[in-house]
Structures are given as C-alpha cells and as structure tokens.
Amino acid sequence: MKPGRELAPPPFARMAADPLRWRLLRELALSDRRVRELVALVGEPQNLVSYHLGRLRAGGMVTARRSSFDGRDAYYRLDLTRCGQLLAEAGASLHPGLAFDPAPIIAPKAPAPKPCAVLFLCTGNSARSQAAEALSRVRSDGQVQSFSAGSQPKPLVHPSTERVMAARGIDLTGQRPKNLSEFARRRFRYVITLCDRVREVVPAFPGDPTLVHWSMPDPAAQEDDPSAFELMADDIETRIRFWLTSIGVPANPVRS
C-alpha cells in the first residue's frame, strides 16, 4: 500500500462506531424488539432510532419482520451470524494475522454454571417451542432444564416438528403440548417467547425471570412452503447456540 493512501473502514467498523447504533446492536443482541421498545431503552427520538435501524438493515446486520399479532408493528432482530462474518472481515482488513473463522461458537471457560431453567412459549406448543425445548436440552448436554408450553395448545405435536427433530437426532416421542398455566408457580431463569401473539399474554412468573423474545413465523401456517419446518429448526438451532454461549454453557455440535 502506498504511503498516504486512504482506505475506507470496513462495514462493521463504520456501523458499530456510531454510539447509538452500538446501543441498538447491544439491545437487539438480547432480544428482538419493536421500534417503540428500542426508543424507550435508548432514550432517543423515534425518527432517529428508525433512521439508524434503517442503516443497520442496509448493512445486513439487522433484519425485520411484521408482527403476527399486529401487522402494524415490526420486530427487529440482530443477525448474529452475519455480524460475526463482518467482524471477521474487519479484523482481516486491518492485518492478515487478525483473520479468524467466526463459525465456531464456544462458551468462555468459567466455573460450572448454576442450574438454568428456561420456559419456551408459543401459541400452540406444537412446533417452535417444542423444537426449542428439545434443542436447548440436547445441545446443552442437559445443563439447561428446558420446558415448553402454549397459550392455546394444540392436541398433538406437529408431525413435521417430529420429523425435523428426528433429522437432528432428537426423538420427540412422548412429548405433548401443554398450557402455560401448568407452569404458573414454577421458577425460571429465562422465559423465551417465540411467537408474537403469546408475547402479549405472558403472565408474571415467580422469581422475576429474564424475558427474551424471538420473533419467528409459525411454520404450520406456511402451507405453501414445504421447507418451513426445516427453516424453523435451522433458525432455532442458531438462536439456541448463541443463547447457550451467552449464559456460559458450551453448545454441543449439530448432529444429523
């Protein structure tokens, strides 16, 4: 490189350098959010928050989808996998020795974590929350006590949920949809909603658990997409791996 030649900073550096965008990234790393929620969390005007969300979306770091509860709302989500790729590219652009493969997700070495109980919720408890319960239990090697329920549970677990879980080496035989009222008195460290509708009716649980929202479409409602359940399982698999890392639990590799 010739002396004095200027190169533009890589995309991740440009995006993350802005203090407000960095705050938005940090908030979305914890949970999917609506604009009004982000406005309250960062304490900035809605038009400014919306502008920076637009920049993050254009940069491929954040995605948005319409709420299945209220189509006037949209949930914003941080694409952690894409952020990892951009961060790797930023390191390599500074010096070849800083290039790394962002694919492995490894929890930091730490003392054995305290037992962690998590409740996954969706409306019917026949697809998304069942998959999340099973994946978190198996990928954590049982270090996470996982449960799932629904606000309006279906009679049976959806056969396609059983199929995509079986493809990952997980047998759902014996699992049944449950009403969230069955867990009203139980303490959890985390309550994770995977459905925009159920998020609106989540009751208060003892112990003030951390509430997290993953805005995901119902695969059973996408009859015209034969890959809907596979996409659901892939999405939850990724979410679970990143979530386990955030709570200090090593995630087992995907089995197929």
Coordinates of C-alpha atoms in Angstrom, one line a residue:
M1 CA 0.0 0.0 0.0
K2 CA 1.4 3.4 -1.0
P3 CA 2.1 5.9 1.8
G4 CA -0.8 8.2 2.3
R5 CA -3.3 6.0 0.6
E6 CA -6.6 6.0 2.5
L7 CA -8.9 3.0 2.7
A8 CA -12.5 3.2 4.0
P9 CA -13.1 1.4 7.2
P10 CA -14.8 -2.0 6.8
P11 CA -18.6 -2.1 7.1
F12 CA -18.7 -3.4 10.7
A13 CA -16.3 -0.7 11.9
R14 CA -18.4 2.0 10.2
M15 CA -21.7 0.7 11.5
A16 CA -20.6 -0.1 15.1
A17 CA -18.6 3.1 15.6
D18 CA -21.7 5.2 16.0
P19 CA -22.7 5.2 19.7
L20 CA -26.4 4.9 19.1
R21 CA -26.1 2.2 16.6
W22 CA -23.8 0.3 19.0
R23 CA -26.5 0.6 21.7
L24 CA -29.1 -0.7 19.3
L25 CA -26.9 -3.6 18.4
R26 CA -26.4 -4.4 22.1
E27 CA -30.1 -4.3 22.9
L28 CA -31.0 -6.5 19.9
A29 CA -28.3 -9.0 20.9
L30 CA -30.5 -9.7 24.0
S31 CA -34.0 -9.9 22.4
D32 CA -36.0 -9.0 19.3
R33 CA -37.6 -5.6 19.8
R34 CA -40.1 -3.2 18.3
V35 CA -39.2 0.3 17.5
R36 CA -41.1 1.8 20.4
E37 CA -39.3 -0.5 22.8
L38 CA -35.9 0.5 21.4
V39 CA -36.9 4.1 21.7
A40 CA -37.6 3.6 25.4
L41 CA -34.5 1.6 26.0
V42 CA -32.0 4.1 24.4
G43 CA -33.9 7.3 25.3
E44 CA -33.7 8.8 21.8
P45 CA -36.5 10.1 19.4
Q46 CA -38.3 7.6 17.3
N47 CA -37.2 9.2 14.0
L48 CA -33.5 8.9 15.0
V49 CA -33.9 5.3 16.1
S50 CA -35.7 4.4 12.9
Y51 CA -33.0 6.1 10.8
H52 CA -30.2 4.1 12.4
L53 CA -32.2 0.9 12.3
G54 CA -32.5 1.5 8.5
R55 CA -28.7 1.9 8.3
L56 CA -28.2 -1.4 10.2
R57 CA -30.7 -3.2 7.9
A58 CA -29.0 -1.8 4.8
G59 CA -25.7 -3.1 6.2
G60 CA -27.1 -6.6 6.7
M61 CA -26.7 -6.6 10.4
V62 CA -30.3 -6.3 11.4
T63 CA -33.5 -7.8 9.9
A64 CA -37.2 -7.0 10.4
R65 CA -40.4 -8.9 10.1
R66 CA -44.0 -7.9 10.6
S67 CA -45.6 -8.9 13.9
S68 CA -48.0 -11.8 13.6
F69 CA -50.0 -10.2 16.4
D70 CA -50.3 -6.7 15.0
G71 CA -49.3 -6.2 11.4
R72 CA -48.7 -2.5 12.0
D73 CA -45.7 -3.5 14.2
A74 CA -42.4 -4.9 13.1
Y75 CA -39.9 -6.8 15.2
Y76 CA -36.2 -6.1 14.6
R77 CA -33.6 -8.9 15.0
L78 CA -29.9 -8.9 15.1
D79 CA -28.3 -11.3 12.7
L80 CA -25.5 -12.6 14.9
T81 CA -24.1 -14.9 12.2
R82 CA -23.8 -12.0 9.8
C83 CA -22.2 -9.8 12.5
G84 CA -19.6 -12.5 13.1
Q85 CA -18.8 -12.6 9.4
L86 CA -18.5 -8.8 9.2
L87 CA -16.3 -8.7 12.4
A88 CA -14.0 -11.3 10.9
E89 CA -13.7 -9.3 7.7
A90 CA -12.9 -6.2 9.7
G91 CA -10.1 -8.0 11.5
A92 CA -8.6 -9.3 8.3
S93 CA -8.7 -5.9 6.7
L94 CA -6.6 -4.5 9.5
H95 CA -4.0 -7.2 9.4
P96 CA -3.9 -10.8 7.9
G97 CA -3.0 -12.1 11.3
L98 CA -6.3 -10.9 12.7
A99 CA -8.4 -13.0 10.3
F100 CA -10.4 -15.7 12.0
D101 CA -13.2 -18.1 11.3
P102 CA -16.4 -16.8 13.0
A103 CA -18.2 -20.1 12.6
P104 CA -17.4 -21.9 16.0
I105 CA -19.5 -20.6 18.9
I106 CA -17.6 -21.5 22.0
A107 CA -18.7 -20.5 25.5
P108 CA -16.0 -18.9 27.6
K109 CA -14.2 -21.1 30.2
A110 CA -15.9 -20.5 33.5
P111 CA -16.9 -22.4 36.7
A112 CA -19.8 -24.8 36.2
P113 CA -23.0 -22.7 35.7
K114 CA -25.8 -22.8 38.1
P115 CA -28.7 -24.9 37.0
C116 CA -30.6 -22.9 34.5
A117 CA -34.4 -23.5 33.9
V118 CA -35.9 -22.0 30.8
L119 CA -39.5 -22.0 29.5
F120 CA -40.1 -21.6 25.8
L121 CA -43.6 -20.3 24.8
C122 CA -45.6 -20.1 21.6
T123 CA -49.3 -20.2 20.9
G124 CA -49.9 -23.9 20.0
N125 CA -46.8 -25.5 21.6
S126 CA -46.7 -27.9 18.7
A127 CA -43.8 -26.6 16.7
R128 CA -41.5 -23.7 17.6
S129 CA -41.4 -24.0 21.4
Q130 CA -41.2 -27.8 21.2
A131 CA -38.2 -27.6 19.0
A132 CA -36.6 -25.0 21.2
E133 CA -37.2 -27.1 24.3
A134 CA -35.6 -30.2 22.7
L135 CA -32.7 -28.4 21.1
S136 CA -31.7 -26.5 24.3
R137 CA -31.8 -29.6 26.4
V138 CA -29.7 -31.7 23.9
R139 CA -27.2 -29.0 22.9
S140 CA -26.5 -28.1 26.5
D141 CA -26.0 -31.8 27.4
G142 CA -28.8 -31.5 30.0
Q143 CA -27.2 -28.5 31.8
V144 CA -30.3 -26.5 30.9
Q145 CA -33.6 -27.6 32.3
S146 CA -35.9 -26.9 29.4
F147 CA -39.7 -26.8 29.2
S148 CA -42.2 -25.5 26.7
A149 CA -45.9 -24.5 26.7
G150 CA -48.5 -22.6 24.7
S151 CA -51.3 -20.1 25.4
Q152 CA -53.7 -22.2 23.2
P153 CA -52.0 -25.6 23.0
K154 CA -52.8 -27.9 20.1
P155 CA -53.9 -31.6 20.7
L156 CA -50.6 -33.0 19.4
V157 CA -47.1 -32.1 18.5
H158 CA -47.0 -31.4 14.7
P159 CA -45.7 -34.4 12.8
S160 CA -43.3 -32.1 10.8
T161 CA -41.8 -30.9 14.1
E162 CA -41.1 -34.5 15.0
R163 CA -39.6 -35.1 11.5
V164 CA -37.2 -32.2 11.5
M165 CA -36.1 -33.0 15.1
A166 CA -35.5 -36.7 14.2
A167 CA -33.3 -35.5 11.4
R168 CA -31.2 -33.8 14.1
G169 CA -31.0 -37.0 16.2
I170 CA -33.7 -35.9 18.6
D171 CA -36.7 -38.1 19.4
L172 CA -39.9 -36.2 20.4
T173 CA -41.8 -39.4 21.2
G174 CA -43.9 -38.8 24.4
Q175 CA -43.9 -35.0 24.1
R176 CA -47.2 -33.3 24.4
P177 CA -48.4 -29.7 24.0
K178 CA -49.0 -28.1 27.4
N179 CA -50.9 -25.0 28.6
L180 CA -48.6 -22.3 30.1
S181 CA -50.9 -22.4 33.2
E182 CA -49.2 -25.7 34.1
F183 CA -46.0 -23.7 34.9
A184 CA -47.6 -20.7 36.7
R185 CA -46.0 -21.5 40.0
R186 CA -42.6 -22.6 38.7
R187 CA -39.5 -20.5 38.8
F188 CA -37.4 -20.0 35.7
R189 CA -34.3 -18.0 35.0
Y190 CA -35.5 -17.3 31.4
V191 CA -38.8 -17.2 29.7
I192 CA -38.3 -17.1 25.9
T193 CA -41.3 -16.4 23.6
L194 CA -41.1 -17.4 20.0
C195 CA -44.5 -16.1 18.9
D196 CA -45.6 -12.5 18.7
R197 CA -49.1 -13.4 19.9
V198 CA -48.0 -15.3 23.0
R199 CA -45.7 -12.4 24.0
E200 CA -48.7 -10.3 24.6
V201 CA -50.3 -12.6 27.1
V202 CA -47.3 -13.9 29.1
P203 CA -48.2 -13.9 32.8
A204 CA -45.9 -12.9 35.6
F205 CA -43.8 -15.8 36.8
P206 CA -42.3 -16.2 40.3
G207 CA -38.7 -15.0 40.7
D208 CA -38.8 -12.3 38.0
P209 CA -37.2 -14.3 35.2
T210 CA -35.4 -12.7 32.3
L211 CA -37.8 -12.2 29.4
V212 CA -36.5 -12.8 25.9
H213 CA -38.4 -12.6 22.6
W214 CA -37.5 -14.4 19.3
S215 CA -40.0 -13.3 16.7
M216 CA -40.5 -16.3 14.4
P217 CA -43.2 -17.2 11.9
D218 CA -45.4 -20.2 12.6
P219 CA -44.3 -23.0 10.1
A220 CA -47.7 -24.7 10.3
A221 CA -49.2 -21.5 8.8
Q222 CA -47.0 -21.6 5.8
E223 CA -48.7 -24.4 3.9
D224 CA -47.2 -23.2 0.6
D225 CA -43.6 -23.6 1.8
P226 CA -42.5 -27.2 2.1
S227 CA -39.3 -26.1 3.7
A228 CA -40.9 -24.1 6.5
F229 CA -40.2 -26.6 9.3
E230 CA -36.6 -27.1 8.2
L231 CA -36.1 -23.3 8.2
M232 CA -37.7 -23.1 11.6
A233 CA -35.4 -25.7 13.0
D234 CA -32.3 -24.1 11.5
D235 CA -33.3 -20.7 12.9
I236 CA -33.9 -22.1 16.4
E237 CA -30.7 -24.1 16.2
T238 CA -28.7 -20.9 15.6
R239 CA -30.6 -19.0 18.3
I240 CA -30.0 -21.7 20.8
R241 CA -26.3 -22.0 20.1
F242 CA -25.8 -18.2 20.6
W243 CA -28.0 -18.2 23.7
L244 CA -26.2 -21.0 25.3
T245 CA -22.9 -19.2 24.8
S246 CA -24.3 -16.1 26.4
I247 CA -25.2 -18.0 29.6
G248 CA -21.8 -19.7 29.7
V249 CA -22.9 -23.2 28.6
P250 CA -20.9 -24.9 25.9
A251 CA -23.1 -25.9 22.9
N252 CA -22.7 -29.4 21.5
P253 CA -22.2 -29.5 17.8
V254 CA -25.2 -30.2 15.5
R255 CA -25.9 -33.8 15.0
S256 CA -27.6 -35.2 11.9

